[in-house]
Each structure stands twice: as C-alpha cells, then as structure tokens.
Amino acid sequence: MYKNIFDSHAHYDDERYDGEREQVIENLFDSGVCGIINIGCTLERSQKSVDFADKYENFYAAVGIHPEDVEDLPRDYLDTLRKWTENEKVVAIGEIGLDYHYEGYNREKQIEVFKEQLELAKELDMPVIIHSRDATEDCMAILKEYKPKGVMHCFSGSAETAKEVLSLGISISFTG
C-alpha cells in the first residue's frame, strides 16, 4: 500500500461522485492519500472546493474559472474569488487558462478572463493552475507577459514548449 500520496489536482465536486462522495473521500484517506487540492472551474464549483477544504482536515482548494466556463460571469466574479482566498486552505488560483478545442469558443473572452485571474494571482502572490488545450501560442505569450508561479496541468505540448514553460519557472503536469 502506498503512503503519503498528495493529490494535487482533483475534482471531487464533479457530479459523478454524487451519492458516493463521502465514501470515496473516506476511502482515499484510508488508502494512503494524505492531502487533496480540489480544483475550482466555475464559481459554483470553486465554492464547493472551499466547502470541502472547510469540512475535511486534509483538503485544500483552488478557486478559479476554467476557460470553457468564461461566458456569463458576474461582473464581481474576481471579488468573489478574492474573498475565498482569505481562507487559509485556498492555496491557488485555478483552473484557469485557454481552451480552443471545441467549436464556438470565445477566444477574446477566454484571454480576458485568463489575464484577469493571472493579475489576481499576482496581486495575492498565489500560484496558478493553468489549463491550455489547442491554444499554445496565445497561452505562452500570456505566460511570458505575466510570469506566474504554478503548474501547467495536463501538459500536451512539444518538447520546445516544455522548455519554455520550465524556463518561466512553471511546473508541468503530465496527466490524462
């Protein structure tokens, strides 16, 4: 059995866990997981991440807006994210970034919201969890501009892009 596993990117707020979430989480901690960061993707899911962090001793939260969820944000969404970061168990801004994979995406809005969240992370001196899919050129240009600390989650770019990301001081996660 493994011990001291820290899951740095989880989505236990996902509806697939409805009805068995408590048992799944209990089993994780009984099976060697010592900590979890639950990642926010919308305001609602970020709130759930904060709630989990408040409920479970070894749960932490990241709060943010995923690029697929940038439409119809309230004007004060950054104030909401900022307020949640007052909780000492909120450890990152994320999952944020760019995703041009599916037709109908709003490139300009994704870039706007990504930059706003990077500015918030910089203001608060917090790391970010970056999502980038089919948007390498735009994402890298923005990362070079803002130079955040954090991790590029689920990296699928080229070796050259990996070197660029690492040269910015950003970690890379190979998942999925």
Tab-separated table of C-alpha atoms in Angstrom:
chain	number	residue	atom	x	y	z
A	1	MET	CA	0.000	0.000	0.000
A	2	TYR	CA	1.180	3.497	-0.793
A	3	LYS	CA	1.517	6.144	1.885
A	4	ASN	CA	1.641	9.913	1.877
A	5	ILE	CA	0.156	10.451	-1.578
A	6	PHE	CA	-0.843	14.068	-2.172
A	7	ASP	CA	-3.402	14.522	-4.960
A	8	SER	CA	-2.609	17.983	-6.292
A	9	HIS	CA	-5.425	18.113	-8.857
A	10	ALA	CA	-8.826	16.659	-8.012
A	11	HIS	CA	-12.430	17.366	-8.939
A	12	TYR	CA	-14.406	15.580	-6.197
A	13	ASP	CA	-17.161	18.159	-6.634
A	14	ASP	CA	-17.954	16.543	-10.009
A	15	GLU	CA	-21.484	15.168	-10.273
A	16	ARG	CA	-20.144	11.673	-10.995
A	17	TYR	CA	-19.422	11.435	-7.248
A	18	ASP	CA	-22.980	12.353	-6.236
A	19	GLY	CA	-24.379	9.744	-3.880
A	20	GLU	CA	-20.994	8.243	-3.014
A	21	ARG	CA	-18.729	11.249	-2.477
A	22	GLU	CA	-18.370	10.788	1.285
A	23	GLN	CA	-17.415	7.129	0.901
A	24	VAL	CA	-14.948	7.850	-1.920
A	25	ILE	CA	-13.220	10.551	0.122
A	26	GLU	CA	-13.141	8.401	3.247
A	27	ASN	CA	-11.622	5.539	1.232
A	28	LEU	CA	-8.951	7.856	-0.189
A	29	PHE	CA	-7.719	8.869	3.234
A	30	ASP	CA	-7.846	5.251	4.418
A	31	SER	CA	-5.779	4.198	1.380
A	32	GLY	CA	-2.711	6.375	1.845
A	33	VAL	CA	-3.801	9.750	0.467
A	34	CYS	CA	-2.606	12.398	2.902
A	35	GLY	CA	-3.907	15.503	1.132
A	36	ILE	CA	-6.008	16.748	-1.764
A	37	ILE	CA	-6.359	20.024	-3.636
A	38	ASN	CA	-9.828	20.218	-5.155
A	39	ILE	CA	-9.783	22.485	-8.182
A	40	GLY	CA	-12.482	25.036	-8.971
A	41	CYS	CA	-13.692	25.529	-12.556
A	42	THR	CA	-16.747	27.748	-12.057
A	43	LEU	CA	-17.927	29.954	-9.215
A	44	GLU	CA	-20.237	27.187	-8.017
A	45	ARG	CA	-17.544	24.516	-8.176
A	46	SER	CA	-14.985	26.818	-6.561
A	47	GLN	CA	-17.415	27.327	-3.669
A	48	LYS	CA	-17.707	23.549	-3.336
A	49	SER	CA	-13.911	23.275	-3.259
A	50	VAL	CA	-13.776	25.796	-0.422
A	51	ASP	CA	-16.559	23.923	1.374
A	52	PHE	CA	-14.585	20.657	1.096
A	53	ALA	CA	-11.495	22.401	2.448
A	54	ASP	CA	-13.518	23.622	5.417
A	55	LYS	CA	-15.055	20.200	6.005
A	56	TYR	CA	-12.046	17.894	5.644
A	57	GLU	CA	-8.786	18.406	7.511
A	58	ASN	CA	-6.561	17.316	4.605
A	59	PHE	CA	-8.480	19.027	1.793
A	60	TYR	CA	-7.319	22.247	0.191
A	61	ALA	CA	-8.940	24.331	-2.525
A	62	ALA	CA	-8.078	26.176	-5.694
A	63	VAL	CA	-10.584	28.727	-6.955
A	64	GLY	CA	-10.941	29.945	-10.499
A	65	ILE	CA	-12.806	29.991	-13.776
A	66	HIS	CA	-11.982	27.338	-16.389
A	67	PRO	CA	-11.711	28.672	-19.958
A	68	GLU	CA	-14.757	26.661	-21.039
A	69	ASP	CA	-16.803	28.484	-18.392
A	70	VAL	CA	-15.989	32.155	-19.063
A	71	GLU	CA	-19.342	33.165	-20.533
A	72	ASP	CA	-21.938	34.910	-18.368
A	73	LEU	CA	-19.644	35.635	-15.434
A	74	PRO	CA	-20.974	38.208	-12.993
A	75	ARG	CA	-19.046	41.477	-13.001
A	76	ASP	CA	-17.845	40.885	-9.457
A	77	TYR	CA	-16.511	37.361	-10.027
A	78	LEU	CA	-12.962	38.463	-9.159
A	79	ASP	CA	-14.204	39.883	-5.846
A	80	THR	CA	-15.743	36.502	-5.096
A	81	LEU	CA	-12.513	34.670	-5.904
A	82	ARG	CA	-10.535	37.202	-3.852
A	83	LYS	CA	-12.855	36.715	-0.865
A	84	TRP	CA	-12.395	32.936	-0.960
A	85	THR	CA	-8.613	33.341	-0.925
A	86	GLU	CA	-8.913	34.787	2.586
A	87	ASN	CA	-9.452	31.182	3.664
A	88	GLU	CA	-6.004	29.808	4.556
A	89	LYS	CA	-6.875	26.495	2.887
A	90	VAL	CA	-7.297	28.136	-0.519
A	91	VAL	CA	-3.854	27.574	-1.986
A	92	ALA	CA	-4.069	28.503	-5.688
A	93	ILE	CA	-5.998	30.263	-8.432
A	94	GLY	CA	-7.222	27.664	-10.877
A	95	GLU	CA	-8.103	26.051	-13.031
A	96	ILE	CA	-7.544	28.927	-15.448
A	97	GLY	CA	-6.247	29.273	-18.985
A	98	LEU	CA	-7.236	28.864	-22.613
A	99	ASP	CA	-9.076	26.112	-24.471
A	100	TYR	CA	-9.663	26.361	-28.215
A	101	HIS	CA	-10.517	22.692	-28.677
A	102	TYR	CA	-14.278	22.858	-29.206
A	103	GLU	CA	-16.018	24.891	-31.886
A	104	GLY	CA	-17.738	28.049	-30.745
A	105	TYR	CA	-15.192	29.120	-28.148
A	106	ASN	CA	-14.828	32.824	-27.437
A	107	ARG	CA	-11.093	33.479	-27.802
A	108	GLU	CA	-11.229	37.119	-26.704
A	109	LYS	CA	-13.292	36.391	-23.600
A	110	GLN	CA	-11.042	33.476	-22.616
A	111	ILE	CA	-7.960	35.679	-22.937
A	112	GLU	CA	-9.610	38.480	-20.952
A	113	VAL	CA	-10.650	36.195	-18.073
A	114	PHE	CA	-7.299	34.370	-18.082
A	115	LYS	CA	-5.412	37.660	-17.781
A	116	GLU	CA	-7.733	38.959	-15.059
A	117	GLN	CA	-7.151	35.825	-12.999
A	118	LEU	CA	-3.383	35.989	-13.553
A	119	GLU	CA	-3.482	39.582	-12.292
A	120	LEU	CA	-5.424	38.441	-9.218
A	121	ALA	CA	-2.891	35.676	-8.541
A	122	LYS	CA	-0.049	38.176	-8.848
A	123	GLU	CA	-1.804	40.637	-6.535
A	124	LEU	CA	-2.304	37.890	-3.945
A	125	ASP	CA	1.094	36.240	-4.554
A	126	MET	CA	-0.590	32.897	-5.219
A	127	PRO	CA	0.311	30.103	-7.633
A	128	VAL	CA	-1.911	29.270	-10.594
A	129	ILE	CA	-3.126	26.035	-12.134
A	130	ILE	CA	-3.107	26.534	-15.893
A	131	HIS	CA	-5.226	24.705	-18.447
A	132	SER	CA	-4.093	25.030	-22.058
A	133	ARG	CA	-5.587	22.995	-24.894
A	134	ASP	CA	-5.083	23.818	-28.571
A	135	ALA	CA	-4.033	27.323	-27.524
A	136	THR	CA	-0.269	27.049	-27.071
A	137	GLU	CA	0.756	30.202	-28.940
A	138	ASP	CA	-1.653	32.518	-27.107
A	139	CYS	CA	-1.073	30.809	-23.759
A	140	MET	CA	2.711	31.071	-23.998
A	141	ALA	CA	2.555	34.747	-24.987
A	142	ILE	CA	0.399	35.475	-21.929
A	143	LEU	CA	2.593	33.416	-19.599
A	144	LYS	CA	5.690	35.251	-20.822
A	145	GLU	CA	3.928	38.542	-20.104
A	146	TYR	CA	2.662	37.662	-16.602
A	147	LYS	CA	5.334	35.172	-15.437
A	148	PRO	CA	3.127	33.463	-12.842
A	149	LYS	CA	4.257	30.751	-10.481
A	150	GLY	CA	2.362	27.484	-10.624
A	151	VAL	CA	1.752	24.432	-12.742
A	152	MET	CA	0.636	23.831	-16.304
A	153	HIS	CA	-1.753	20.979	-15.733
A	154	CYS	CA	-2.215	18.143	-18.218
A	155	PHE	CA	0.619	19.314	-20.463
A	156	SER	CA	0.495	18.003	-24.028
A	157	GLY	CA	2.770	20.445	-25.826
A	158	SER	CA	6.038	19.923	-27.643
A	159	ALA	CA	9.466	19.476	-26.072
A	160	GLU	CA	10.308	23.037	-27.137
A	161	THR	CA	7.196	24.391	-25.410
A	162	ALA	CA	8.035	22.365	-22.299
A	163	LYS	CA	11.458	24.010	-22.172
A	164	GLU	CA	9.837	27.443	-22.491
A	165	VAL	CA	7.336	26.685	-19.719
A	166	LEU	CA	10.069	25.405	-17.413
A	167	SER	CA	12.275	28.418	-18.184
A	168	LEU	CA	9.451	30.603	-16.838
A	169	GLY	CA	9.587	28.679	-13.544
A	170	ILE	CA	6.273	26.947	-14.135
A	171	SER	CA	5.982	23.236	-13.359
A	172	ILE	CA	4.471	20.775	-15.817
A	173	SER	CA	1.987	18.010	-15.117
A	174	PHE	CA	1.648	15.045	-17.468
A	175	THR	CA	-1.793	13.533	-16.929
A	176	GLY	CA	-4.810	12.273	-18.777
